[in-house]
PDB file of C-alpha atoms in Angstrom:
ATOM      1  CA  MET A   1     -17.037 -74.237 -13.542  1.00 83.00           C
ATOM      2  CA  VAL A   2     -20.204 -73.547 -11.641  1.00 87.00           C
ATOM      3  CA  LEU A   3     -23.268 -73.641 -13.808  1.00 90.00           C
ATOM      4  CA  TYR A   4     -26.296 -71.781 -12.486  1.00 91.00           C
ATOM      5  CA  SER A   5     -28.909 -72.009 -15.190  1.00 92.00           C
ATOM      6  CA  PHE A   6     -29.593 -72.420 -18.880  1.00 94.00           C
ATOM      7  CA  TYR A   7     -32.475 -71.017 -20.932  1.00 95.00           C
ATOM      8  CA  ILE A   8     -33.702 -71.198 -24.514  1.00 95.00           C
ATOM      9  CA  PHE A   9     -36.033 -68.487 -25.783  1.00 95.00           C
ATOM     10  CA  ASP A  10     -37.895 -68.709 -29.074  1.00 93.00           C
ATOM     11  CA  ARG A  11     -38.506 -65.848 -31.451  1.00 91.00           C
ATOM     12  CA  HIS A  12     -41.849 -65.093 -29.803  1.00 91.00           C
ATOM     13  CA  THR A  13     -40.107 -64.078 -26.575  1.00 90.00           C
ATOM     14  CA  GLU A  14     -41.236 -67.242 -24.854  1.00 92.00           C
ATOM     15  CA  CYS A  15     -38.972 -69.371 -22.724  1.00 93.00           C
ATOM     16  CA  ILE A  16     -39.225 -72.840 -24.275  1.00 93.00           C
ATOM     17  CA  TYR A  17     -36.616 -74.572 -22.161  1.00 93.00           C
ATOM     18  CA  SER A  18     -35.082 -73.790 -18.834  1.00 92.00           C
ATOM     19  CA  ARG A  19     -32.926 -75.695 -16.476  1.00 91.00           C
ATOM     20  CA  ARG A  20     -31.395 -74.728 -13.171  1.00 89.00           C
ATOM     21  CA  TRP A  21     -28.733 -76.154 -10.975  1.00 85.00           C
ATOM     22  CA  THR A  22     -28.785 -75.284  -7.323  1.00 65.00           C
ATOM     23  CA  PRO A  23     -25.744 -73.232  -6.587  1.00 55.00           C
ATOM     24  CA  ARG A  24     -23.198 -74.836  -4.368  1.00 49.00           C
ATOM     25  CA  PRO A  25     -22.059 -73.171  -1.196  1.00 46.00           C
ATOM     26  CA  VAL A  26     -19.145 -71.036  -2.255  1.00 47.00           C
ATOM     27  CA  SER A  27     -16.606 -72.254   0.256  1.00 43.00           C
ATOM     28  CA  SER A  28     -17.305 -76.008   0.108  1.00 36.00           C
ATOM     29  CA  SER A  29     -14.381 -77.310  -1.924  1.00 38.00           C
ATOM     30  CA  SER A  30     -12.145 -75.911  -4.575  1.00 38.00           C
ATOM     31  CA  LYS A  31     -12.646 -78.815  -6.936  1.00 40.00           C
ATOM     32  CA  ALA A  32     -15.873 -80.490  -8.118  1.00 39.00           C
ATOM     33  CA  ALA A  33     -17.474 -77.238  -9.038  1.00 43.00           C
ATOM     34  CA  ARG A  34     -19.907 -78.627 -11.540  1.00 48.00           C
ATOM     35  CA  PRO A  35     -23.088 -79.987 -10.026  1.00 46.00           C
ATOM     36  CA  GLN A  36     -23.738 -83.616 -10.741  1.00 46.00           C
ATOM     37  CA  SER A  37     -26.607 -84.414 -13.015  1.00 47.00           C
ATOM     38  CA  GLY A  38     -29.778 -86.133 -11.969  1.00 43.00           C
ATOM     39  CA  SER A  39     -30.437 -85.216  -8.399  1.00 41.00           C
ATOM     40  CA  SER A  40     -29.631 -81.559  -8.876  1.00 42.00           C
ATOM     41  CA  ILE A  41     -32.259 -80.784 -11.475  1.00 43.00           C
ATOM     42  CA  THR A  42     -34.848 -78.544  -9.948  1.00 42.00           C
ATOM     43  CA  SER A  43     -38.024 -77.733 -11.742  1.00 40.00           C
ATOM     44  CA  SER A  44     -39.559 -75.260  -9.370  1.00 40.00           C
ATOM     45  CA  GLY A  45     -38.500 -76.143  -5.866  1.00 40.00           C
ATOM     46  CA  ASP A  46     -35.400 -74.189  -5.024  1.00 42.00           C
ATOM     47  CA  ALA A  47     -35.953 -70.727  -3.698  1.00 40.00           C
ATOM     48  CA  PRO A  48     -33.568 -68.243  -5.254  1.00 43.00           C
ATOM     49  CA  THR A  49     -31.355 -66.881  -2.532  1.00 46.00           C
ATOM     50  CA  GLY A  50     -31.424 -63.216  -1.772  1.00 47.00           C
ATOM     51  CA  ARG A  51     -34.733 -62.376  -3.359  1.00 50.00           C
ATOM     52  CA  LYS A  52     -38.304 -62.511  -2.290  1.00 53.00           C
ATOM     53  CA  GLY A  53     -41.450 -63.058  -4.239  1.00 57.00           C
ATOM     54  CA  MET A  54     -39.824 -63.799  -7.596  1.00 70.00           C
ATOM     55  CA  SER A  55     -40.919 -66.929  -9.358  1.00 80.00           C
ATOM     56  CA  HIS A  56     -38.860 -68.659 -11.997  1.00 83.00           C
ATOM     57  CA  ALA A  57     -41.247 -67.424 -14.647  1.00 86.00           C
ATOM     58  CA  ASP A  58     -40.465 -63.877 -13.536  1.00 88.00           C
ATOM     59  CA  ASP A  59     -36.793 -64.663 -13.820  1.00 89.00           C
ATOM     60  CA  GLU A  60     -37.240 -65.892 -17.358  1.00 91.00           C
ATOM     61  CA  LYS A  61     -39.087 -62.758 -18.375  1.00 92.00           C
ATOM     62  CA  LEU A  62     -36.483 -60.548 -16.773  1.00 93.00           C
ATOM     63  CA  ILE A  63     -33.664 -62.379 -18.505  1.00 94.00           C
ATOM     64  CA  PHE A  64     -35.364 -62.192 -21.855  1.00 95.00           C
ATOM     65  CA  GLY A  65     -36.044 -58.494 -21.533  1.00 94.00           C
ATOM     66  CA  LEU A  66     -32.536 -57.878 -20.371  1.00 95.00           C
ATOM     67  CA  VAL A  67     -30.718 -59.714 -23.146  1.00 95.00           C
ATOM     68  CA  PHE A  68     -33.077 -58.229 -25.690  1.00 95.00           C
ATOM     69  CA  SER A  69     -32.278 -54.694 -24.551  1.00 95.00           C
ATOM     70  CA  LEU A  70     -28.579 -55.358 -24.204  1.00 96.00           C
ATOM     71  CA  ARG A  71     -28.474 -56.828 -27.684  1.00 95.00           C
ATOM     72  CA  ASN A  72     -30.205 -53.766 -29.084  1.00 94.00           C
ATOM     73  CA  MET A  73     -27.876 -51.466 -27.210  1.00 94.00           C
ATOM     74  CA  VAL A  74     -24.821 -53.308 -28.510  1.00 95.00           C
ATOM     75  CA  GLN A  75     -26.105 -53.174 -32.068  1.00 93.00           C
ATOM     76  CA  LYS A  76     -26.839 -49.502 -31.773  1.00 93.00           C
ATOM     77  CA  LEU A  77     -23.381 -48.675 -30.509  1.00 93.00           C
ATOM     78  CA  GLY A  78     -21.245 -51.167 -32.386  1.00 91.00           C
ATOM     79  CA  GLY A  79     -23.067 -51.329 -35.687  1.00 89.00           C
ATOM     80  CA  ASP A  80     -25.310 -53.996 -37.178  1.00 90.00           C
ATOM     81  CA  ASP A  81     -22.603 -56.633 -37.434  1.00 91.00           C
ATOM     82  CA  ASP A  82     -21.778 -56.398 -33.757  1.00 93.00           C
ATOM     83  CA  THR A  83     -23.103 -59.114 -31.482  1.00 94.00           C
ATOM     84  CA  PHE A  84     -23.578 -59.211 -27.762  1.00 95.00           C
ATOM     85  CA  LEU A  85     -21.521 -62.026 -26.228  1.00 95.00           C
ATOM     86  CA  ALA A  86     -21.669 -61.913 -22.473  1.00 95.00           C
ATOM     87  CA  TYR A  87     -21.797 -59.744 -19.422  1.00 95.00           C
ATOM     88  CA  ARG A  88     -20.325 -60.200 -15.997  1.00 93.00           C
ATOM     89  CA  THR A  89     -21.324 -58.887 -12.604  1.00 92.00           C
ATOM     90  CA  GLY A  90     -19.528 -59.411  -9.332  1.00 89.00           C
ATOM     91  CA  GLU A  91     -21.480 -62.607  -8.741  1.00 89.00           C
ATOM     92  CA  TYR A  92     -22.243 -64.316 -12.021  1.00 92.00           C
ATOM     93  CA  LYS A  93     -21.705 -64.172 -15.748  1.00 94.00           C
ATOM     94  CA  LEU A  94     -24.366 -64.409 -18.419  1.00 95.00           C
ATOM     95  CA  HIS A  95     -23.476 -65.865 -21.807  1.00 96.00           C
ATOM     96  CA  TYR A  96     -25.564 -65.249 -24.867  1.00 96.00           C
ATOM     97  CA  TYR A  97     -25.906 -66.784 -28.292  1.00 96.00           C
ATOM     98  CA  GLU A  98     -28.525 -65.944 -30.895  1.00 95.00           C
ATOM     99  CA  THR A  99     -29.238 -68.134 -33.890  1.00 95.00           C
ATOM    100  CA  PRO A 100     -30.107 -66.674 -37.296  1.00 93.00           C
ATOM    101  CA  THR A 101     -33.750 -67.530 -36.560  1.00 92.00           C
ATOM    102  CA  ARG A 102     -33.619 -65.350 -33.450  1.00 92.00           C
ATOM    103  CA  MET A 103     -33.669 -68.132 -30.963  1.00 94.00           C
ATOM    104  CA  LYS A 104     -31.724 -67.099 -27.909  1.00 96.00           C
ATOM    105  CA  PHE A 105     -29.546 -69.357 -25.827  1.00 96.00           C
ATOM    106  CA  VAL A 106     -28.607 -68.001 -22.422  1.00 96.00           C
ATOM    107  CA  MET A 107     -26.375 -69.552 -19.809  1.00 94.00           C
ATOM    108  CA  LEU A 108     -25.508 -68.290 -16.347  1.00 93.00           C
ATOM    109  CA  THR A 109     -22.207 -69.397 -14.867  1.00 92.00           C
ATOM    110  CA  ASP A 110     -19.669 -68.201 -12.346  1.00 90.00           C
ATOM    111  CA  THR A 111     -17.510 -65.232 -13.237  1.00 90.00           C
ATOM    112  CA  LYS A 112     -14.255 -66.932 -14.127  1.00 89.00           C
ATOM    113  CA  GLN A 113     -15.229 -68.097 -17.602  1.00 84.00           C
ATOM    114  CA  ASN A 114     -14.458 -66.685 -20.973  1.00 88.00           C
ATOM    115  CA  HIS A 115     -17.564 -66.210 -23.019  1.00 88.00           C
ATOM    116  CA  LEU A 116     -19.227 -69.488 -23.990  1.00 92.00           C
ATOM    117  CA  ARG A 117     -20.652 -68.463 -27.333  1.00 93.00           C
ATOM    118  CA  ALA A 118     -18.958 -71.360 -29.134  1.00 93.00           C
ATOM    119  CA  TYR A 119     -20.400 -73.860 -26.685  1.00 94.00           C
ATOM    120  CA  LEU A 120     -23.876 -72.427 -26.903  1.00 95.00           C
ATOM    121  CA  HIS A 121     -23.582 -72.645 -30.659  1.00 95.00           C
ATOM    122  CA  GLN A 122     -22.691 -76.317 -30.302  1.00 94.00           C
ATOM    123  CA  ILE A 123     -25.707 -76.918 -28.082  1.00 95.00           C
ATOM    124  CA  TRP A 124     -27.860 -75.416 -30.779  1.00 95.00           C
ATOM    125  CA  ALA A 125     -26.255 -77.225 -33.711  1.00 94.00           C
ATOM    126  CA  ASN A 126     -25.590 -80.613 -32.165  1.00 93.00           C
ATOM    127  CA  LEU A 127     -28.418 -80.973 -29.682  1.00 94.00           C
ATOM    128  CA  TYR A 128     -31.286 -78.651 -30.459  1.00 94.00           C
ATOM    129  CA  VAL A 129     -31.265 -79.111 -34.219  1.00 94.00           C
ATOM    130  CA  GLU A 130     -30.595 -82.829 -34.010  1.00 93.00           C
ATOM    131  CA  PHE A 131     -33.082 -83.792 -31.337  1.00 93.00           C
ATOM    132  CA  VAL A 132     -35.768 -81.122 -31.408  1.00 93.00           C
ATOM    133  CA  VAL A 133     -35.914 -79.709 -34.913  1.00 92.00           C
ATOM    134  CA  LYS A 134     -35.388 -83.045 -36.624  1.00 93.00           C
ATOM    135  CA  ASN A 135     -37.898 -84.794 -34.408  1.00 91.00           C
ATOM    136  CA  PRO A 136     -40.893 -85.559 -36.628  1.00 90.00           C
ATOM    137  CA  LEU A 137     -43.242 -85.618 -33.652  1.00 88.00           C
ATOM    138  CA  ALA A 138     -42.305 -82.175 -32.352  1.00 88.00           C
ATOM    139  CA  PRO A 139     -44.328 -79.177 -33.519  1.00 89.00           C
ATOM    140  CA  VAL A 140     -42.703 -76.459 -35.605  1.00 87.00           C
ATOM    141  CA  GLU A 141     -43.165 -73.897 -32.886  1.00 88.00           C
ATOM    142  CA  HIS A 142     -42.921 -74.790 -29.242  1.00 88.00           C
ATOM    143  CA  PRO A 143     -45.561 -72.869 -27.313  1.00 88.00           C
ATOM    144  CA  GLY A 144     -45.013 -73.505 -23.625  1.00 85.00           C
ATOM    145  CA  GLY A 145     -41.967 -75.581 -24.387  1.00 85.00           C
ATOM    146  CA  ILE A 146     -43.817 -78.502 -25.990  1.00 87.00           C
ATOM    147  CA  GLY A 147     -41.462 -80.915 -27.674  1.00 86.00           C
ATOM    148  CA  VAL A 148     -38.218 -79.378 -26.533  1.00 89.00           C
ATOM    149  CA  ALA A 149     -37.452 -81.212 -23.338  1.00 87.00           C
ATOM    150  CA  ASN A 150     -37.508 -84.686 -24.852  1.00 89.00           C
ATOM    151  CA  GLU A 151     -35.401 -87.503 -23.499  1.00 91.00           C
ATOM    152  CA  LEU A 152     -32.646 -87.401 -26.108  1.00 93.00           C
ATOM    153  CA  PHE A 153     -32.218 -83.651 -25.773  1.00 93.00           C
ATOM    154  CA  GLU A 154     -32.064 -83.811 -21.989  1.00 93.00           C
ATOM    155  CA  LYS A 155     -29.562 -86.654 -22.079  1.00 93.00           C
ATOM    156  CA  GLY A 156     -27.495 -84.969 -24.743  1.00 94.00           C
ATOM    157  CA  LEU A 157     -27.425 -81.736 -22.772  1.00 94.00           C
ATOM    158  CA  GLU A 158     -26.359 -83.535 -19.667  1.00 92.00           C
ATOM    159  CA  ALA A 159     -23.578 -85.339 -21.498  1.00 93.00           C
ATOM    160  CA  PHE A 160     -22.515 -82.112 -23.157  1.00 93.00           C
ATOM    161  CA  ILE A 161     -22.312 -80.288 -19.857  1.00 91.00           C
ATOM    162  CA  THR A 162     -20.243 -82.972 -18.166  1.00 90.00           C
ATOM    163  CA  ALA A 163     -18.002 -83.782 -21.110  1.00 89.00           C
ATOM    164  CA  VAL A 164     -17.544 -80.708 -23.269  1.00 84.00           C
ATOM    165  CA  LEU A 165     -17.895 -77.587 -21.156  1.00 83.00           C
ATOM    166  CA  PRO A 166     -14.630 -76.384 -19.607  1.00 81.00           C
ATOM    167  CA  ALA A 167     -14.185 -77.622 -16.080  1.00 73.00           C
TER     168      ALA A 167
ATOM    169  CA  MET B   1      -4.806 -49.864 -27.292  1.00 75.00           C
ATOM    170  CA  VAL B   2      -7.952 -47.935 -27.998  1.00 88.00           C
ATOM    171  CA  VAL B   3     -10.424 -46.256 -25.714  1.00 91.00           C
ATOM    172  CA  PHE B   4     -13.581 -45.464 -27.640  1.00 93.00           C
ATOM    173  CA  ALA B   5     -15.703 -43.429 -25.301  1.00 93.00           C
ATOM    174  CA  LEU B   6     -16.609 -42.505 -21.760  1.00 95.00           C
ATOM    175  CA  PHE B   7     -20.146 -42.028 -20.468  1.00 96.00           C
ATOM    176  CA  ILE B   8     -21.072 -40.865 -17.006  1.00 96.00           C
ATOM    177  CA  ILE B   9     -24.594 -41.633 -15.833  1.00 96.00           C
ATOM    178  CA  SER B  10     -26.016 -39.880 -12.792  1.00 96.00           C
ATOM    179  CA  LYS B  11     -27.695 -41.800 -10.013  1.00 93.00           C
ATOM    180  CA  ALA B  12     -31.073 -40.947 -11.501  1.00 94.00           C
ATOM    181  CA  GLY B  13     -30.182 -42.496 -14.850  1.00 94.00           C
ATOM    182  CA  GLY B  14     -29.462 -39.325 -16.789  1.00 95.00           C
ATOM    183  CA  LEU B  15     -26.445 -38.986 -19.023  1.00 96.00           C
ATOM    184  CA  ILE B  16     -24.300 -36.224 -17.546  1.00 95.00           C
ATOM    185  CA  TYR B  17     -21.108 -36.691 -19.528  1.00 95.00           C
ATOM    186  CA  ASN B  18     -20.460 -38.175 -22.929  1.00 94.00           C
ATOM    187  CA  ARG B  19     -17.106 -38.078 -24.601  1.00 92.00           C
ATOM    188  CA  GLU B  20     -15.719 -39.867 -27.611  1.00 91.00           C
ATOM    189  CA  PHE B  21     -11.957 -40.406 -27.840  1.00 91.00           C
ATOM    190  CA  HIS B  22     -11.649 -42.636 -30.890  1.00 89.00           C
ATOM    191  CA  SER B  23     -14.100 -43.319 -33.650  1.00 88.00           C
ATOM    192  CA  GLY B  24     -15.181 -46.924 -33.729  1.00 86.00           C
ATOM    193  CA  LEU B  25     -18.598 -46.831 -32.170  1.00 89.00           C
ATOM    194  CA  SER B  26     -21.515 -45.732 -34.305  1.00 88.00           C
ATOM    195  CA  LYS B  27     -22.374 -42.075 -34.299  1.00 88.00           C
ATOM    196  CA  LEU B  28     -25.676 -41.486 -32.581  1.00 89.00           C
ATOM    197  CA  THR B  29     -27.720 -38.402 -31.925  1.00 91.00           C
ATOM    198  CA  SER B  30     -27.542 -36.949 -28.450  1.00 91.00           C
ATOM    199  CA  ASN B  31     -31.128 -38.019 -27.911  1.00 94.00           C
ATOM    200  CA  ASP B  32     -30.140 -41.615 -28.627  1.00 94.00           C
ATOM    201  CA  TYR B  33     -27.297 -41.396 -26.143  1.00 94.00           C
ATOM    202  CA  LEU B  34     -29.681 -40.134 -23.499  1.00 95.00           C
ATOM    203  CA  MET B  35     -32.043 -43.007 -24.212  1.00 94.00           C
ATOM    204  CA  LEU B  36     -29.245 -45.549 -24.090  1.00 94.00           C
ATOM    205  CA  ALA B  37     -28.053 -44.186 -20.773  1.00 95.00           C
ATOM    206  CA  GLY B  38     -31.540 -44.341 -19.342  1.00 95.00           C
ATOM    207  CA  SER B  39     -32.170 -47.880 -20.480  1.00 95.00           C
ATOM    208  CA  PHE B  40     -28.763 -48.986 -19.311  1.00 96.00           C
ATOM    209  CA  HIS B  41     -29.617 -47.635 -15.887  1.00 96.00           C
ATOM    210  CA  GLY B  42     -32.633 -49.942 -15.824  1.00 94.00           C
ATOM    211  CA  MET B  43     -30.755 -52.941 -17.179  1.00 95.00           C
ATOM    212  CA  HIS B  44     -28.102 -52.471 -14.545  1.00 95.00           C
ATOM    213  CA  ALA B  45     -30.787 -52.720 -11.886  1.00 93.00           C
ATOM    214  CA  ILE B  46     -32.140 -55.922 -13.439  1.00 93.00           C
ATOM    215  CA  THR B  47     -28.721 -57.557 -13.492  1.00 93.00           C
ATOM    216  CA  LYS B  48     -28.647 -57.059  -9.738  1.00 90.00           C
ATOM    217  CA  GLN B  49     -31.994 -58.797  -9.396  1.00 86.00           C
ATOM    218  CA  LEU B  50     -30.953 -61.851 -11.361  1.00 87.00           C
ATOM    219  CA  CYS B  51     -28.114 -62.826  -9.063  1.00 83.00           C
ATOM    220  CA  PRO B  52     -28.369 -66.640  -8.781  1.00 81.00           C
ATOM    221  CA  ALA B  53     -26.140 -66.977  -5.708  1.00 69.00           C
ATOM    222  CA  MET B  54     -25.330 -64.753  -2.816  1.00 60.00           C
ATOM    223  CA  PRO B  55     -21.984 -63.012  -3.169  1.00 53.00           C
ATOM    224  CA  ALA B  56     -19.088 -64.621  -1.404  1.00 55.00           C
ATOM    225  CA  PRO B  57     -18.083 -62.989   1.856  1.00 54.00           C
ATOM    226  CA  VAL B  58     -15.266 -60.604   1.108  1.00 52.00           C
ATOM    227  CA  ASN B  59     -11.972 -61.514   2.695  1.00 53.00           C
ATOM    228  CA  PRO B  60     -10.083 -58.514   4.074  1.00 48.00           C
ATOM    229  CA  SER B  61      -6.984 -59.042   1.932  1.00 49.00           C
ATOM    230  CA  SER B  62      -8.866 -58.511  -1.307  1.00 49.00           C
ATOM    231  CA  THR B  63     -10.696 -55.354  -0.278  1.00 46.00           C
ATOM    232  CA  ALA B  64      -7.581 -53.262  -0.696  1.00 47.00           C
ATOM    233  CA  ALA B  65      -7.638 -53.797  -4.431  1.00 53.00           C
ATOM    234  CA  VAL B  66     -11.297 -52.867  -4.840  1.00 58.00           C
ATOM    235  CA  LEU B  67     -11.872 -49.434  -6.287  1.00 61.00           C
ATOM    236  CA  ALA B  68     -14.585 -48.451  -3.870  1.00 59.00           C
ATOM    237  CA  PRO B  69     -15.034 -51.002  -1.083  1.00 58.00           C
ATOM    238  CA  SER B  70     -18.739 -51.231  -0.486  1.00 58.00           C
ATOM    239  CA  PRO B  71     -20.181 -51.057   3.003  1.00 60.00           C
ATOM    240  CA  PHE B  72     -23.061 -53.165   1.646  1.00 62.00           C
ATOM    241  CA  SER B  73     -20.963 -56.239   1.024  1.00 64.00           C
ATOM    242  CA  GLY B  74     -23.971 -58.551   0.969  1.00 69.00           C
ATOM    243  CA  ARG B  75     -25.526 -56.734  -1.922  1.00 77.00           C
ATOM    244  CA  PRO B  76     -25.090 -57.931  -5.510  1.00 82.00           C
ATOM    245  CA  SER B  77     -23.038 -55.620  -7.657  1.00 86.00           C
ATOM    246  CA  GLY B  78     -24.842 -55.417 -10.979  1.00 88.00           C
ATOM    247  CA  LEU B  79     -23.279 -55.415 -14.411  1.00 93.00           C
ATOM    248  CA  GLU B  80     -19.533 -54.810 -14.432  1.00 94.00           C
ATOM    249  CA  VAL B  81     -18.244 -55.878 -17.834  1.00 94.00           C
ATOM    250  CA  LEU B  82     -20.129 -56.291 -21.078  1.00 95.00           C
ATOM    251  CA  GLU B  83     -18.460 -58.058 -23.988  1.00 94.00           C
ATOM    252  CA  SER B  84     -19.393 -57.826 -27.608  1.00 94.00           C
ATOM    253  CA  THR B  85     -17.478 -58.675 -30.755  1.00 94.00           C
ATOM    254  CA  HIS B  86     -16.496 -55.046 -31.405  1.00 93.00           C
ATOM    255  CA  PHE B  87     -16.034 -53.532 -28.003  1.00 94.00           C
ATOM    256  CA  ARG B  88     -15.891 -54.146 -24.308  1.00 94.00           C
ATOM    257  CA  MET B  89     -17.720 -51.982 -21.837  1.00 95.00           C
ATOM    258  CA  GLN B  90     -16.593 -51.609 -18.277  1.00 95.00           C
ATOM    259  CA  CYS B  91     -19.112 -50.212 -15.822  1.00 95.00           C
ATOM    260  CA  PHE B  92     -18.030 -48.815 -12.494  1.00 95.00           C
ATOM    261  CA  GLN B  93     -20.623 -47.674 -10.025  1.00 94.00           C
ATOM    262  CA  THR B  94     -19.547 -45.363  -7.244  1.00 93.00           C
ATOM    263  CA  LEU B  95     -20.980 -45.643  -3.763  1.00 90.00           C
ATOM    264  CA  THR B  96     -23.300 -42.755  -4.479  1.00 91.00           C
ATOM    265  CA  GLY B  97     -24.726 -44.462  -7.548  1.00 92.00           C
ATOM    266  CA  THR B  98     -22.997 -42.570 -10.321  1.00 95.00           C
ATOM    267  CA  LYS B  99     -21.993 -44.941 -13.119  1.00 96.00           C
ATOM    268  CA  PHE B 100     -18.907 -44.634 -15.293  1.00 96.00           C
ATOM    269  CA  LEU B 101     -19.072 -46.523 -18.582  1.00 96.00           C
ATOM    270  CA  LEU B 102     -15.820 -46.963 -20.431  1.00 95.00           C
ATOM    271  CA  PHE B 103     -15.886 -48.398 -23.946  1.00 94.00           C
ATOM    272  CA  THR B 104     -12.643 -49.996 -25.095  1.00 93.00           C
ATOM    273  CA  GLU B 105     -11.311 -52.582 -27.486  1.00 92.00           C
ATOM    274  CA  PRO B 106     -12.301 -56.165 -26.639  1.00 91.00           C
ATOM    275  CA  GLN B 107      -8.803 -57.172 -25.482  1.00 87.00           C
ATOM    276  CA  GLN B 108      -7.952 -54.186 -23.376  1.00 83.00           C
ATOM    277  CA  PRO B 109      -5.833 -54.808 -20.277  1.00 85.00           C
ATOM    278  CA  ASN B 110      -5.793 -52.745 -17.070  1.00 87.00           C
ATOM    279  CA  ILE B 111      -9.192 -51.181 -17.347  1.00 90.00           C
ATOM    280  CA  ASP B 112      -9.487 -51.115 -13.578  1.00 91.00           C
ATOM    281  CA  SER B 113      -6.519 -48.837 -13.143  1.00 91.00           C
ATOM    282  CA  MET B 114      -7.761 -46.647 -15.949  1.00 91.00           C
ATOM    283  CA  MET B 115     -11.136 -46.428 -14.275  1.00 93.00           C
ATOM    284  CA  ARG B 116      -9.510 -45.508 -10.989  1.00 93.00           C
ATOM    285  CA  LYS B 117      -7.638 -42.699 -12.683  1.00 93.00           C
ATOM    286  CA  ILE B 118     -10.790 -41.403 -14.340  1.00 94.00           C
ATOM    287  CA  TYR B 119     -12.630 -41.487 -11.027  1.00 95.00           C
ATOM    288  CA  GLU B 120      -9.750 -39.519  -9.528  1.00 95.00           C
ATOM    289  CA  LEU B 121      -9.983 -36.912 -12.271  1.00 95.00           C
ATOM    290  CA  TYR B 122     -13.729 -36.731 -11.711  1.00 96.00           C
ATOM    291  CA  ALA B 123     -13.277 -36.228  -7.997  1.00 95.00           C
ATOM    292  CA  ASP B 124     -10.588 -33.600  -8.491  1.00 94.00           C
ATOM    293  CA  PHE B 125     -11.982 -31.538 -11.327  1.00 95.00           C
ATOM    294  CA  VAL B 126     -15.727 -32.080 -11.233  1.00 95.00           C
ATOM    295  CA  MET B 127     -16.692 -32.625  -7.627  1.00 95.00           C
ATOM    296  CA  LYS B 128     -14.274 -30.014  -6.312  1.00 95.00           C
ATOM    297  CA  ASN B 129     -15.409 -27.466  -8.850  1.00 94.00           C
ATOM    298  CA  PRO B 130     -17.441 -24.884  -6.894  1.00 94.00           C
ATOM    299  CA  PHE B 131     -19.500 -24.021  -9.970  1.00 94.00           C
ATOM    300  CA  TYR B 132     -20.642 -27.556 -10.613  1.00 94.00           C
ATOM    301  CA  THR B 133     -24.087 -28.593  -9.430  1.00 93.00           C
ATOM    302  CA  VAL B 134     -24.440 -32.292  -8.765  1.00 90.00           C
ATOM    303  CA  GLU B 135     -26.594 -34.376 -11.108  1.00 91.00           C
ATOM    304  CA  MET B 136     -26.155 -31.783 -13.838  1.00 94.00           C
ATOM    305  CA  PRO B 137     -24.289 -32.219 -17.117  1.00 95.00           C
ATOM    306  CA  ILE B 138     -20.562 -31.922 -16.597  1.00 95.00           C
ATOM    307  CA  ARG B 139     -18.926 -28.983 -18.297  1.00 93.00           C
ATOM    308  CA  CYS B 140     -15.498 -28.689 -16.792  1.00 92.00           C
ATOM    309  CA  GLU B 141     -12.651 -27.821 -19.081  1.00 93.00           C
ATOM    310  CA  LYS B 142     -10.026 -29.162 -16.730  1.00 94.00           C
ATOM    311  CA  PHE B 143     -11.766 -32.518 -16.573  1.00 95.00           C
ATOM    312  CA  ASP B 144     -11.862 -32.645 -20.368  1.00 95.00           C
ATOM    313  CA  ARG B 145      -8.219 -31.781 -20.635  1.00 94.00           C
ATOM    314  CA  GLY B 146      -7.255 -34.206 -17.903  1.00 93.00           C
ATOM    315  CA  LEU B 147      -9.056 -37.019 -19.693  1.00 93.00           C
ATOM    316  CA  ASP B 148      -7.504 -36.052 -22.994  1.00 92.00           C
ATOM    317  CA  GLY B 149      -4.015 -36.052 -21.591  1.00 90.00           C
ATOM    318  CA  PHE B 150      -4.586 -39.300 -19.767  1.00 85.00           C
ATOM    319  CA  VAL B 151      -6.054 -41.171 -22.725  1.00 85.00           C
ATOM    320  CA  LYS B 152      -3.488 -39.854 -25.174  1.00 78.00           C
ATOM    321  CA  VAL B 153      -0.574 -40.794 -22.966  1.00 78.00           C
ATOM    322  CA  ARG B 154      -1.995 -44.280 -22.703  1.00 73.00           C
ATOM    323  CA  SER B 155      -2.618 -44.870 -26.393  1.00 69.00           C
TER     324      SER B 155
END
């Protein structure tokens, strides 16, 4: 599986955690699709291919607005108990999970996956709640992402991605 | 196998056709449908923007299966399938920018062929209708009947 990016949004529409993996060249090799951890983490350096003048912050805002509207559209059409799971384009697939407290977990992968709602739920329950919510030093809210990207959470996420996510 | 509804959105984002085949989606007012169509038009444009990687170069063998092979192969495609717990929405955009939204059950097979057939009906009964003005709401009885027959045979 090729993983492009992962975002967490809080209930105030703010992106409190984001992580990107540089996409691999499509034709490199059929195996080893998942980027290795460590060297591939990019905070702000990699220029998104195919677009000009869009910063990562713009991306985050666009993604939030998009999943927010799609979620509302799905609820309007399918009823209140309907939830938005994922969408796919020709190039990528976006997976969505929303916690009861309206935190939103978003993951962008290649198109060949089934929806990853269960995995995003696990990230929330096993990593976010354990290492961020239960951290006595972290604030209750995370303006600007304070307290989210701590060492245990980062390590846990990395381990989760290499060990649990479908290859 | 259940097909809930078909929407057709013009290239300007207006809803020009709206048809329900099976109940299952919530009933909305026609104003709400127009708003949904308009906002979907915008969301579709955003999904194109967000493309994290350039699309793979299309190999000639696979183009035969594509519904409308695009001359702009380097351009990202925008939203194609949306999944929710209650329904699945397939979006097909023609080369001229008209969007067909088909709402089905979540585990519906062969939506592509169904979409192709609907596009065919549209081309035959809407575009070839001399009384139809483009970008205007579609009121063609033959198109309605064609869709009805097609969906009923399938379900």
